Amino acid sequence: MVKVTFTSHNKEIYCNKGDKLLDVARDADIFIDAPCNGNVSCGKCKVRLIKGKVDTEKTHHIRDEEWNQGYILACNTKVIEDIDIEVPSKLSSPMYGMKIEGSDKKKDKEVFDRAKKIIEENNFEFKTNIVKTYIEIEEPTLDDNISDIDRIERHVRNNLGYDEIDFTIELLRKVPTVIREDNFKVTITYIKKKNKITILNIESGNTENKLYGVAIDIGTTSVVVCLVDLYTKEIVDKASSGNAQIKYGADVIHRIVYSTKKNGLKELNEAIIEDTINPLLHSIYTKNNVDKDNVVSLVVAGNTTMTSLFLGVYTDFLRQEPFIPPFLKSPRLIGKDVGLKINDSAYVFLAPSVASYVGGDITAGVLSAGIWSSEENVLFIDLGTNGEIVFGNQDYMMSCACSAGPAFEGGGISCGMRASNGAIEKVKIDKETLKPTLTTIGDVSPIGICGSGIIDLICQMLLTGIIDRRGKIHRDIDNERIIFNEYEIGEYVLAFKEEYNLDHDITINEVDIDNFIKAKGAIYSGASVLIESLGMDFSVIDKVYIAGGIGNNLDIENSILIGLLPDIEREKFIYIGNSSLVGSYLALISKDAKKKLQEIGSEITYVELSVYPTYMDEFISACFLPHTNIEQFPTIKSKLEE
């Protein structure tokens, strides 16, 4: 056995000689950002060796200067003797780099109100089948000595008109004491089912005004929880954080692979339930003085992998041809089945998936976007860790999923980060000096660059002639910001470390640019093939809805210039926010909307791009700036010629 001391965490752990350092850190419950899950492909898991020797190799992810300072990749290092390790603070939390939503109540209201208007225009009622009623039960006597449950059932039959009641053992355990706390005056929460009711909760006294539901969007990168008053249909509070599963990989494929390891599925399930959602629920309940037993309805939306891991269901066949998901429609679930801090008998509903890589986040998004009721041709694009696309109208809906990877969240980029304070979100480069003007989230010193900033940066590098249309840096530029490392990989320096008192320069290199071009190429080619499969082209599009975290700061013009979005009229592009969360909210407050959500899951036709004849050719053509066929981008062609 050898000892590893994590000096940054004041923690020691013993491991076997030859164990991988990244695994040792995980065993010690120390988070190290590793989007590629240890494949030595992202370079994000840099840690510093303070003392001792390890078995490791230098890769192109580590600069000479960093190597000399003791930096190594945790995923590419084996422990061979006692060592001391320092984990940089920005790597030591799964929530680092995560922009927390919920602060802009005005923008939230606009997005939710827009979706509610679509529901109203289709004559959907904002009603649920969950009811809360105050009752005063006759007290028992020697002459009237029936059981507590029979007493409740008799009152329900005589006063509410239902023939019988149903309940769980958890509720039964509460009944004897609760009904006597206020002399048999109680409030029951129940679901109506024809002539029968299922009691979800029983409380002492009159608590009719306290009835809540929760809508949750489980994203691959972030999770958002929304507490809703089921009487007023208003959002009480909202909170979000990073998905703690990030420690096991940035994308669904890496997590699926991890789930096949010993205890892997259990660890992934605990990461989303115990380390992510339950803490968010606890924070909202504490802040708003809400009892978890008054939360009686839950709607969850997530991609097919996320909802499977949420339930602890084996997922490996999702990634193996013919890509079969374990389930599409929501199984019958109650609160105690999922382990969340809600009423044990709460009704739990999962937004239905369409296929292995088009999940409930997309069906919920389609519900909130109103594509199912639109006479116009709508292109819906969800820009996140996974890129999903839907095209259609009230007559048909087609969908596909693109292997965009985590680039839009800053993953796969050497200095990339998730949108948070210090992330560069906008870039402007002077054509003469090549000096950039940077705008950061929070208006603080830069520490990395997020998705919207990367789009701006690549656009500016193309327009100023730093890179060619292949994304390669021109070798003949004489400027201090253009560097070629020992591997002959070109880099552009966004921020010198001396300017902002950083540990190292903030740069983007040709490998980063290539990764991003592939990500944007996947989105564009996916949309192109989806529309082409119907014998159409981009000219038929009436509206383009952009969903996902990156969309809020997305520069449409720059996105078209690099070939992420089609070159059509700019006024057709509309950002619709976190459509997955909005769709979950609609299903929570309206049983009609929930029914429509179930129908949407069955109505969307899925196109498997991996076997579509022309997809690979189109993808390769789209891995260019903006595209190998510049005629597809007429307004951009003229701009580049200028």
XYZ file of C-alpha atoms in Angstrom, residues 47-545:
499
model
C -3.078 18.344 -10.831
C 0.259 19.284 -9.312
C 2.713 16.761 -7.897
C 4.199 18.355 -4.780
C 6.199 15.440 -3.411
C 7.181 11.940 -4.525
C 7.379 10.149 -7.872
C 4.672 8.813 -10.176
C 4.441 6.802 -13.375
C 3.212 9.306 -15.976
C 3.919 10.737 -19.416
C 3.901 14.253 -20.779
C 1.200 14.904 -23.392
C 0.418 17.883 -25.618
C -2.128 18.980 -22.976
C 0.738 19.993 -20.671
C 3.014 22.872 -21.611
C 6.732 22.721 -20.868
C 6.303 25.412 -18.227
C 3.547 23.445 -16.486
C 5.522 20.201 -16.694
C 8.472 21.889 -15.000
C 6.136 23.056 -12.224
C 4.983 19.495 -11.550
C 1.661 19.430 -13.379
C 0.458 15.993 -14.491
C -2.790 14.490 -15.773
C -4.562 12.509 -13.041
C -6.044 10.142 -15.624
C -2.606 9.405 -17.122
C -0.755 8.848 -13.851
C -0.145 5.724 -11.750
C 0.813 5.929 -8.091
C 4.069 4.079 -7.325
C 5.070 5.555 -3.944
C 3.862 7.960 -1.249
C 3.009 11.296 -2.891
C 1.524 14.713 -2.131
C -0.946 16.129 -4.667
C -2.457 19.582 -5.015
C -5.784 19.846 -6.858
C -6.367 23.358 -8.290
C -9.416 24.939 -6.681
C -11.200 25.350 -10.010
C -11.104 21.573 -10.511
C -12.240 20.590 -7.045
C -16.005 20.965 -7.303
C -18.492 19.531 -9.786
C -20.334 22.835 -9.496
C -17.321 24.909 -10.548
C -17.977 26.844 -13.713
C -21.719 26.323 -13.483
C -23.964 29.308 -13.970
C -26.827 29.144 -11.489
C -30.199 29.943 -12.999
C -33.196 31.571 -11.401
C -31.982 35.108 -10.724
C -33.727 36.803 -13.659
C -37.375 36.531 -12.633
C -38.549 38.870 -15.398
C -37.010 36.744 -18.146
C -38.298 33.580 -16.471
C -41.810 34.986 -16.418
C -41.667 35.884 -20.118
C -40.558 32.372 -21.110
C -43.121 30.598 -18.922
C -45.951 32.965 -19.874
C -45.268 32.394 -23.563
C -45.613 28.642 -23.097
C -48.769 29.016 -20.976
C -50.325 31.139 -23.725
C -49.793 28.308 -26.237
C -51.580 25.942 -23.851
C -54.465 28.377 -23.369
C -54.854 28.922 -27.127
C -55.390 25.173 -27.485
C -58.135 25.230 -24.847
C -56.191 23.200 -22.295
C -57.323 23.587 -18.703
C -54.863 24.379 -15.926
C -56.148 21.647 -13.652
C -54.654 18.579 -12.020
C -56.350 15.542 -10.476
C -54.744 16.195 -7.089
C -57.059 17.682 -4.438
C -56.576 18.877 -0.865
C -59.592 18.986 1.467
C -60.111 19.900 5.109
C -62.412 17.487 6.964
C -63.758 17.144 10.504
C -64.167 13.477 11.396
C -66.573 12.245 14.062
C -64.659 11.315 17.197
C -64.825 7.680 18.307
C -66.918 6.486 21.255
C -67.613 3.139 22.907
C -70.702 2.919 20.713
C -68.843 4.033 17.570
C -65.518 2.224 17.840
C -64.592 1.485 14.230
C -60.930 1.777 13.204
C -59.280 5.089 12.383
C -59.019 4.228 8.684
C -62.638 3.037 8.513
C -63.660 6.294 10.192
C -61.860 8.328 7.510
C -63.343 6.160 4.747
C -66.866 6.579 6.136
C -66.465 10.352 6.194
C -65.140 10.391 2.636
C -68.030 8.222 1.424
C -70.737 10.239 3.191
C -69.358 13.750 2.596
C -67.142 13.664 -0.490
C -69.027 11.076 -2.511
C -66.257 8.518 -3.060
C -66.913 4.843 -2.385
C -63.508 3.843 -1.028
C -60.015 5.036 -0.226
C -56.578 3.672 -1.007
C -53.392 4.428 0.901
C -49.845 3.251 1.582
C -48.403 1.733 4.733
C -46.423 4.966 5.249
C -49.650 6.959 5.404
C -51.275 4.400 7.722
C -48.404 4.801 10.184
C -49.159 8.534 10.439
C -52.925 8.277 10.883
C -53.369 7.349 14.599
C -51.342 10.264 15.928
C -52.086 12.904 13.263
C -55.892 12.694 13.518
C -55.750 13.188 17.306
C -53.402 16.192 17.279
C -56.316 18.571 16.614
C -59.311 16.543 17.765
C -59.923 14.688 14.502
C -59.688 17.820 12.364
C -57.388 17.001 9.464
C -56.566 17.862 5.873
C -56.213 15.069 3.340
C -54.429 15.266 0.006
C -55.630 12.783 -2.561
C -55.834 11.791 -6.224
C -59.302 11.315 -7.700
C -59.878 8.081 -9.618
C -63.574 7.771 -10.554
C -65.330 6.580 -7.361
C -62.117 5.956 -5.472
C -59.424 8.210 -4.039
C -55.790 7.516 -3.202
C -54.752 9.481 -0.135
C -51.248 10.903 -0.491
C -50.958 12.790 2.774
C -52.804 13.556 5.976
C -52.060 16.574 8.177
C -53.386 17.929 11.433
C -55.627 20.990 11.168
C -56.518 23.022 8.104
C -53.612 23.200 5.649
C -55.655 23.474 2.448
C -53.546 26.374 1.196
C -50.313 24.332 1.091
C -50.107 22.178 -2.033
C -46.964 21.972 -4.141
C -45.420 20.228 -7.092
C -41.901 20.123 -8.479
C -40.720 20.289 -12.087
C -37.158 19.114 -12.766
C -34.927 19.334 -15.815
C -32.078 16.831 -15.552
C -29.471 17.973 -18.039
C -26.212 16.189 -18.714
C -24.354 19.231 -17.409
C -26.823 21.052 -15.167
C -29.976 20.331 -13.187
C -32.799 22.791 -12.531
C -35.496 22.341 -9.886
C -38.691 24.403 -9.891
C -41.121 24.508 -6.921
C -44.693 25.288 -8.007
C -47.818 26.245 -6.040
C -50.446 23.858 -7.442
C -53.271 26.221 -6.452
C -52.032 29.417 -8.051
C -49.860 27.662 -10.695
C -47.140 30.185 -9.842
C -43.458 29.365 -9.495
C -42.537 29.668 -5.824
C -38.794 29.311 -6.318
C -36.186 27.860 -8.637
C -32.656 26.574 -8.083
C -30.009 24.874 -10.163
C -26.528 23.434 -9.958
C -24.122 21.289 -11.869
C -25.042 17.651 -12.365
C -22.743 15.829 -9.920
C -22.454 12.981 -12.430
C -19.934 15.220 -14.201
C -17.236 13.547 -12.109
C -17.835 10.395 -14.182
C -17.626 12.080 -17.600
C -18.970 15.119 -19.439
C -21.240 13.304 -21.889
C -23.727 10.447 -21.813
C -21.434 7.927 -23.529
C -18.725 8.243 -20.884
C -21.334 7.887 -18.142
C -22.912 4.856 -19.774
C -19.470 3.246 -19.933
C -18.861 4.092 -16.266
C -22.231 2.612 -15.309
C -21.040 -0.825 -16.464
C -18.221 -0.845 -13.897
C -18.618 -2.378 -10.453
C -20.976 -0.133 -8.431
C -20.910 2.337 -11.332
C -24.667 2.432 -11.840
C -25.250 2.885 -8.112
C -22.716 5.718 -7.937
C -24.274 7.520 -10.907
C -27.747 7.167 -9.407
C -26.577 8.494 -6.049
C -24.790 11.382 -7.765
C -28.009 12.638 -9.339
C -30.341 11.880 -6.411
C -28.299 12.423 -3.247
C -25.594 14.805 -4.465
C -27.627 16.974 -6.851
C -31.430 16.996 -6.675
C -32.028 16.406 -2.960
C -29.698 19.253 -1.877
C -31.511 21.584 -4.302
C -34.890 20.520 -2.916
C -33.658 20.962 0.654
C -32.433 24.485 -0.086
C -35.769 25.490 -1.642
C -37.841 23.957 1.173
C -35.750 25.675 3.838
C -35.889 29.031 2.094
C -39.668 28.905 1.563
C -40.679 27.021 4.738
C -42.186 24.099 2.819
C -42.801 20.630 4.266
C -41.703 17.913 1.846
C -44.935 15.986 2.536
C -46.855 18.846 0.913
C -44.974 18.208 -2.350
C -47.333 15.707 -3.945
C -46.575 15.834 -7.665
C -43.330 15.633 -9.620
C -42.569 15.892 -13.345
C -39.048 15.091 -14.548
C -37.584 15.700 -18.005
C -34.181 14.535 -19.168
C -32.540 12.775 -22.055
C -32.960 9.012 -22.283
C -29.689 8.280 -20.479
C -30.339 10.779 -17.690
C -33.828 9.453 -16.925
C -32.520 5.880 -16.943
C -29.740 6.766 -14.500
C -32.284 8.738 -12.438
C -34.150 5.451 -11.911
C -30.985 3.367 -11.604
C -31.761 1.423 -14.782
C -28.980 -0.307 -16.762
C -28.111 1.778 -19.829
C -25.298 0.064 -21.755
C -27.511 -1.104 -24.639
C -28.279 2.544 -25.408
C -24.823 2.965 -26.927
C -24.673 -0.374 -28.747
C -26.215 -0.844 -32.174
C -29.204 -1.045 -32.688
C -29.297 1.505 -29.778
C -32.237 0.183 -27.738
C -33.440 2.205 -24.731
C -34.672 0.341 -21.621
C -37.965 2.278 -21.666
C -39.604 5.253 -23.389
C -42.809 5.878 -21.449
C -42.880 6.689 -17.763
C -43.426 3.668 -15.508
C -45.869 3.998 -12.621
C -43.898 5.741 -9.889
C -44.462 7.330 -6.510
C -42.134 9.389 -4.380
C -40.579 6.583 -2.374
C -39.603 4.783 -5.619
C -37.153 7.509 -6.637
C -35.614 8.450 -3.282
C -36.281 12.171 -3.502
C -37.235 14.514 -0.672
C -40.921 14.646 -1.600
C -44.058 12.988 -0.247
C -43.532 9.208 -0.303
C -46.848 8.799 -2.115
C -46.347 11.721 -4.523
C -47.252 11.084 -8.141
C -44.054 10.952 -10.235
C -44.136 11.349 -14.016
C -41.221 11.208 -16.462
C -41.524 13.034 -19.786
C -41.525 10.318 -22.491
C -38.502 9.688 -24.696
C -38.610 9.182 -28.462
C -35.484 7.083 -28.966
C -32.075 6.317 -27.486
C -30.757 9.862 -27.987
C -33.946 11.938 -28.173
C -35.385 11.996 -24.691
C -37.948 13.579 -22.432
C -36.101 16.889 -22.418
C -36.952 17.196 -26.115
C -40.584 16.073 -25.880
C -41.041 18.542 -23.006
C -39.308 21.193 -25.120
C -41.583 20.488 -28.081
C -44.609 20.803 -25.765
C -43.493 24.223 -24.516
C -42.474 25.416 -28.001
C -45.894 24.608 -29.441
C -44.589 22.898 -32.602
C -47.426 20.343 -32.276
C -50.024 23.090 -32.831
C -48.145 25.314 -35.301
C -49.161 25.817 -38.919
C -45.646 27.110 -39.643
C -42.554 25.002 -40.308
C -40.487 25.125 -37.133
C -36.871 24.030 -36.626
C -36.188 23.352 -32.941
C -32.523 23.080 -31.870
C -31.436 22.224 -28.331
C -27.811 23.296 -27.954
C -26.350 21.470 -24.995
C -23.974 18.658 -24.205
C -26.103 16.620 -26.589
C -27.459 18.270 -29.729
C -31.060 17.339 -30.509
C -33.137 18.700 -33.382
C -36.847 18.574 -34.224
C -38.432 19.817 -37.461
C -42.119 19.953 -38.216
C -45.523 21.466 -37.547
C -49.001 20.364 -36.472
C -49.041 17.691 -39.204
C -45.706 15.954 -38.562
C -42.565 16.120 -36.442
C -39.170 14.612 -37.290
C -36.238 14.395 -34.883
C -32.591 13.423 -34.710
C -29.657 13.593 -32.318
C -26.162 14.829 -33.136
C -22.902 13.809 -31.510
C -22.001 17.398 -30.686
C -20.164 16.506 -27.482
C -19.527 18.955 -24.639
C -17.944 21.728 -26.737
C -20.945 24.064 -26.369
C -20.518 23.798 -22.596
C -16.781 24.543 -22.829
C -15.775 20.862 -22.736
C -13.108 19.522 -25.085
C -11.560 23.009 -25.193
C -8.240 23.467 -23.378
C -9.283 26.689 -21.655
C -13.007 26.025 -21.952
C -15.346 26.265 -18.979
C -19.025 26.298 -18.230
C -20.802 29.640 -18.107
C -19.873 31.224 -14.781
C -18.165 34.283 -13.342
C -14.880 34.800 -15.144
C -15.936 32.983 -18.311
C -15.243 34.922 -21.492
C -18.630 35.205 -23.223
C -17.889 37.752 -25.959
C -14.752 38.459 -27.995
C -13.764 41.203 -30.458
C -10.323 41.106 -32.154
C -8.594 44.162 -33.628
C -7.644 43.340 -37.220
C -4.399 45.325 -37.108
C -2.953 44.359 -33.722
C -4.837 41.066 -33.216
C -5.454 42.194 -29.651
C -8.770 40.920 -28.270
C -11.371 42.834 -26.307
C -12.937 40.439 -23.819
C -16.301 40.496 -22.057
C -16.655 38.152 -19.103
C -19.609 36.929 -17.096
C -19.727 38.949 -13.904
C -17.438 41.590 -15.417
C -14.415 40.090 -13.631
C -10.973 38.969 -14.785
C -11.072 36.079 -17.279
C -10.240 32.539 -16.177
C -11.528 30.611 -19.213
C -13.977 30.744 -22.104
C -17.535 29.398 -22.408
C -19.545 28.289 -25.440
C -20.868 31.650 -26.621
C -17.378 33.129 -26.278
C -15.854 30.312 -28.333
C -18.299 31.017 -31.163
C -17.375 34.710 -31.087
C -13.677 33.902 -30.915
C -13.612 31.519 -33.888
C -15.695 33.966 -35.887
C -13.289 36.807 -35.101
C -10.219 34.681 -35.840
C -11.687 33.870 -39.256
C -12.608 37.477 -40.080
C -9.214 38.833 -39.010
C -7.306 36.192 -40.988
C -5.776 34.404 -37.992
C -7.259 31.100 -39.171
C -8.304 29.802 -42.559
C -11.619 28.138 -43.332
C -10.235 24.789 -42.154
C -9.620 26.300 -38.718
C -5.815 26.245 -39.125
C -3.698 29.148 -37.896
C -1.713 30.864 -40.645
C 1.985 30.099 -40.210
C 3.211 33.411 -41.632
C 1.673 35.727 -39.025
C 4.256 37.589 -36.955
C 2.487 38.470 -33.719
C 3.173 37.764 -30.051
C -0.275 36.230 -29.684
C 0.418 33.534 -32.273
C 2.458 30.667 -30.822
C 3.419 27.225 -32.095
C 4.232 24.750 -29.348
C 6.733 21.905 -29.349
C 4.169 19.727 -31.144
C 3.790 22.374 -33.908
C 0.210 23.002 -32.808
C -0.734 26.629 -33.340
C -2.220 28.650 -30.480
C -3.799 32.079 -30.139
C -3.376 33.837 -26.790
C -6.581 35.450 -25.541
C -5.096 36.593 -22.252
C -1.479 36.633 -21.110
C -1.062 35.433 -17.545
C 0.771 38.649 -16.646
C -2.250 40.724 -17.695
C -4.636 39.109 -15.234
C -2.359 37.441 -12.660
C -3.145 33.944 -13.919
C -1.241 30.689 -13.479
C -0.949 30.355 -17.256
C -2.061 32.046 -20.471
C -5.608 31.582 -21.706
C -5.256 30.200 -25.225
C -7.183 28.394 -27.910
C -5.297 25.982 -30.140
C -5.915 24.227 -33.429
C -7.073 21.049 -31.663
C -9.675 23.085 -29.745
C -10.857 24.763 -32.922
C -11.100 21.423 -34.704
C -13.190 19.998 -31.843
C -15.550 22.948 -32.004
C -15.840 22.821 -35.781
C -16.852 19.166 -35.500
C -19.469 20.061 -32.882
C -20.993 22.843 -34.973
C -20.736 20.635 -38.068
C -22.741 17.929 -36.308
C -25.567 20.370 -35.536
C -25.720 21.911 -39.011
C -25.475 18.605 -40.867
C -28.072 17.028 -38.576
C -30.556 19.807 -39.312
C -29.750 19.679 -43.023
C -30.267 15.910 -43.298
C -33.441 16.009 -41.190
C -35.052 18.529 -43.527
C -33.600 16.834 -46.600
C -35.239 13.542 -45.523
C -38.573 15.239 -46.236
C -37.463 16.478 -49.658
C -37.078 20.066 -48.410
C -34.316 22.558 -47.679
C -33.716 25.416 -45.241
C -35.753 27.849 -47.360
C -39.019 26.303 -46.066
C -38.275 27.220 -42.420
C -40.592 29.824 -40.911
C -39.079 29.859 -37.398
C -35.991 28.530 -35.642
C -36.334 27.985 -31.906
